[in-house]
Amino acid sequence: MSHILPQHSHPQPLYCAQQVKTGEVEAAKLAGLEMYQLMLSAGEAVFNHVVGQYGCDIKLLVLCGGGNNGGDGYVVAKLAMQKGIKVTLWSVVSPDKLIGDA
């Protein structure tokens, strides 16, 4: 049995940027973490999921924006490189334009 997903001509946002930012602050407070620690934890969770699904014998492309979610990507890339995974990192902003904990 196959499942057909709805096709959209443009992305369908689940949350606006401000909702995500507010949710992250609330999550960090509930967990007793600083935002930087939350970013490290999120990056580590993504890395562990990728390795759990695909192992370490992979090539990984990490795309990073300029905000805190981009910071999660930098954490993923660093952890992958430490495990010997070949990483290509693309940032949509120059390092001097990074904001927040990124």
PDB file of C-alpha atoms in Angstrom:
ATOM      1  CA  MET A   1       0.000   0.000   0.000  1.00  0.00           C
ATOM      2  CA  SER A   2       1.436   3.367  -0.942  1.00  0.00           C
ATOM      3  CA  HIS A   3       0.759   6.671   0.725  1.00  0.00           C
ATOM      4  CA  ILE A   4       0.367   9.815  -1.284  1.00  0.00           C
ATOM      5  CA  LEU A   5       1.475  12.992   0.428  1.00  0.00           C
ATOM      6  CA  PRO A   6      -0.174  16.289  -0.463  1.00  0.00           C
ATOM      7  CA  GLN A   7       1.816  18.295  -2.965  1.00  0.00           C
ATOM      8  CA  HIS A   8       2.325  21.994  -2.314  1.00  0.00           C
ATOM      9  CA  SER A   9       3.955  24.526  -4.575  1.00  0.00           C
ATOM     10  CA  HIS A  10       5.526  26.316  -1.597  1.00  0.00           C
ATOM     11  CA  PRO A  11       6.701  25.427   1.929  1.00  0.00           C
ATOM     12  CA  GLN A  12       4.055  25.116   4.605  1.00  0.00           C
ATOM     13  CA  PRO A  13       5.406  26.587   7.865  1.00  0.00           C
ATOM     14  CA  LEU A  14       4.550  24.737  11.048  1.00  0.00           C
ATOM     15  CA  TYR A  15       5.598  27.591  13.309  1.00  0.00           C
ATOM     16  CA  CYS A  16       6.704  31.143  12.664  1.00  0.00           C
ATOM     17  CA  ALA A  17      10.229  32.121  13.728  1.00  0.00           C
ATOM     18  CA  GLN A  18       9.034  33.969  16.834  1.00  0.00           C
ATOM     19  CA  GLN A  19       7.023  30.936  18.012  1.00  0.00           C
ATOM     20  CA  VAL A  20      10.121  28.737  17.698  1.00  0.00           C
ATOM     21  CA  LYS A  21      12.274  31.258  19.565  1.00  0.00           C
ATOM     22  CA  THR A  22       9.718  31.538  22.375  1.00  0.00           C
ATOM     23  CA  GLY A  23       9.376  27.754  22.559  1.00  0.00           C
ATOM     24  CA  GLU A  24      13.139  27.294  22.764  1.00  0.00           C
ATOM     25  CA  VAL A  25      13.423  29.788  25.618  1.00  0.00           C
ATOM     26  CA  GLU A  26      10.608  28.026  27.495  1.00  0.00           C
ATOM     27  CA  ALA A  27      12.168  24.593  26.872  1.00  0.00           C
ATOM     28  CA  ALA A  28      15.545  25.780  28.145  1.00  0.00           C
ATOM     29  CA  LYS A  29      13.971  27.226  31.297  1.00  0.00           C
ATOM     30  CA  LEU A  30      12.018  24.026  31.979  1.00  0.00           C
ATOM     31  CA  ALA A  31      15.171  21.943  31.533  1.00  0.00           C
ATOM     32  CA  GLY A  32      17.266  24.327  33.627  1.00  0.00           C
ATOM     33  CA  LEU A  33      19.596  25.015  30.703  1.00  0.00           C
ATOM     34  CA  GLU A  34      21.154  28.107  29.191  1.00  0.00           C
ATOM     35  CA  MET A  35      20.287  28.648  25.518  1.00  0.00           C
ATOM     36  CA  TYR A  36      23.848  27.687  24.533  1.00  0.00           C
ATOM     37  CA  GLN A  37      23.477  24.364  26.361  1.00  0.00           C
ATOM     38  CA  LEU A  38      20.137  23.779  24.622  1.00  0.00           C
ATOM     39  CA  MET A  39      21.834  24.370  21.264  1.00  0.00           C
ATOM     40  CA  LEU A  40      24.583  21.866  22.127  1.00  0.00           C
ATOM     41  CA  SER A  41      21.978  19.333  23.225  1.00  0.00           C
ATOM     42  CA  ALA A  42      19.918  19.807  20.055  1.00  0.00           C
ATOM     43  CA  GLY A  43      22.970  19.401  17.828  1.00  0.00           C
ATOM     44  CA  GLU A  44      24.029  16.280  19.700  1.00  0.00           C
ATOM     45  CA  ALA A  45      20.522  14.809  19.378  1.00  0.00           C
ATOM     46  CA  VAL A  46      20.518  15.386  15.612  1.00  0.00           C
ATOM     47  CA  PHE A  47      24.012  13.914  15.292  1.00  0.00           C
ATOM     48  CA  ASN A  48      23.044  10.825  17.306  1.00  0.00           C
ATOM     49  CA  HIS A  49      19.939  10.348  15.156  1.00  0.00           C
ATOM     50  CA  VAL A  50      21.918  10.592  11.910  1.00  0.00           C
ATOM     51  CA  VAL A  51      24.572   8.138  13.132  1.00  0.00           C
ATOM     52  CA  GLY A  52      21.866   5.818  14.459  1.00  0.00           C
ATOM     53  CA  GLN A  53      20.131   5.800  11.076  1.00  0.00           C
ATOM     54  CA  TYR A  54      23.122   5.768   8.732  1.00  0.00           C
ATOM     55  CA  GLY A  55      26.238   4.864  10.727  1.00  0.00           C
ATOM     56  CA  CYS A  56      29.566   6.676  10.457  1.00  0.00           C
ATOM     57  CA  ASP A  57      30.562   5.521   6.959  1.00  0.00           C
ATOM     58  CA  ILE A  58      28.761   8.404   5.277  1.00  0.00           C
ATOM     59  CA  LYS A  59      29.322  11.807   3.728  1.00  0.00           C
ATOM     60  CA  LEU A  60      27.362  14.546   5.438  1.00  0.00           C
ATOM     61  CA  LEU A  61      26.209  17.889   4.059  1.00  0.00           C
ATOM     62  CA  VAL A  62      25.273  20.396   6.769  1.00  0.00           C
ATOM     63  CA  LEU A  63      23.513  23.622   5.754  1.00  0.00           C
ATOM     64  CA  CYS A  64      23.557  26.383   8.378  1.00  0.00           C
ATOM     65  CA  GLY A  65      21.673  29.632   8.658  1.00  0.00           C
ATOM     66  CA  GLY A  66      22.802  32.590  10.705  1.00  0.00           C
ATOM     67  CA  GLY A  67      20.759  32.110  13.865  1.00  0.00           C
ATOM     68  CA  ASN A  68      20.613  29.630  16.699  1.00  0.00           C
ATOM     69  CA  ASN A  69      19.337  26.789  14.515  1.00  0.00           C
ATOM     70  CA  GLY A  70      22.403  27.336  12.362  1.00  0.00           C
ATOM     71  CA  GLY A  71      24.371  26.862  15.563  1.00  0.00           C
ATOM     72  CA  ASP A  72      22.780  23.420  15.945  1.00  0.00           C
ATOM     73  CA  GLY A  73      24.163  22.597  12.507  1.00  0.00           C
ATOM     74  CA  TYR A  74      27.672  23.667  13.483  1.00  0.00           C
ATOM     75  CA  VAL A  75      27.454  21.330  16.488  1.00  0.00           C
ATOM     76  CA  VAL A  76      26.372  18.458  14.203  1.00  0.00           C
ATOM     77  CA  ALA A  77      29.271  19.170  11.833  1.00  0.00           C
ATOM     78  CA  LYS A  78      31.824  19.310  14.660  1.00  0.00           C
ATOM     79  CA  LEU A  79      30.648  16.039  16.215  1.00  0.00           C
ATOM     80  CA  ALA A  80      30.640  14.340  12.809  1.00  0.00           C
ATOM     81  CA  MET A  81      34.188  15.483  12.041  1.00  0.00           C
ATOM     82  CA  GLN A  82      35.327  14.230  15.451  1.00  0.00           C
ATOM     83  CA  LYS A  83      33.959  10.788  14.478  1.00  0.00           C
ATOM     84  CA  GLY A  84      35.847  10.838  11.185  1.00  0.00           C
ATOM     85  CA  ILE A  85      32.787  11.489   9.039  1.00  0.00           C
ATOM     86  CA  LYS A  86      33.450  13.487   5.867  1.00  0.00           C
ATOM     87  CA  VAL A  87      31.547  16.750   6.312  1.00  0.00           C
ATOM     88  CA  THR A  88      30.733  19.511   3.852  1.00  0.00           C
ATOM     89  CA  LEU A  89      29.484  22.603   5.663  1.00  0.00           C
ATOM     90  CA  TRP A  90      27.642  25.374   3.863  1.00  0.00           C
ATOM     91  CA  SER A  91      26.700  28.560   5.664  1.00  0.00           C
ATOM     92  CA  VAL A  92      24.268  31.046   4.179  1.00  0.00           C
ATOM     93  CA  VAL A  93      25.981  33.883   6.068  1.00  0.00           C
ATOM     94  CA  SER A  94      29.593  34.860   6.646  1.00  0.00           C
ATOM     95  CA  PRO A  95      30.955  34.105  10.147  1.00  0.00           C
ATOM     96  CA  ASP A  96      30.878  37.785  11.140  1.00  0.00           C
ATOM     97  CA  LYS A  97      27.110  37.829  10.509  1.00  0.00           C
ATOM     98  CA  LEU A  98      26.254  34.970  12.894  1.00  0.00           C
ATOM     99  CA  ILE A  99      23.871  35.951  15.680  1.00  0.00           C
ATOM    100  CA  GLY A 100      22.997  34.545  19.078  1.00  0.00           C
ATOM    101  CA  ASP A 101      24.764  31.402  20.217  1.00  0.00           C
ATOM    102  CA  ALA A 102      25.496  30.289  16.664  1.00  0.00           C
TER     103      ALA A 102
END
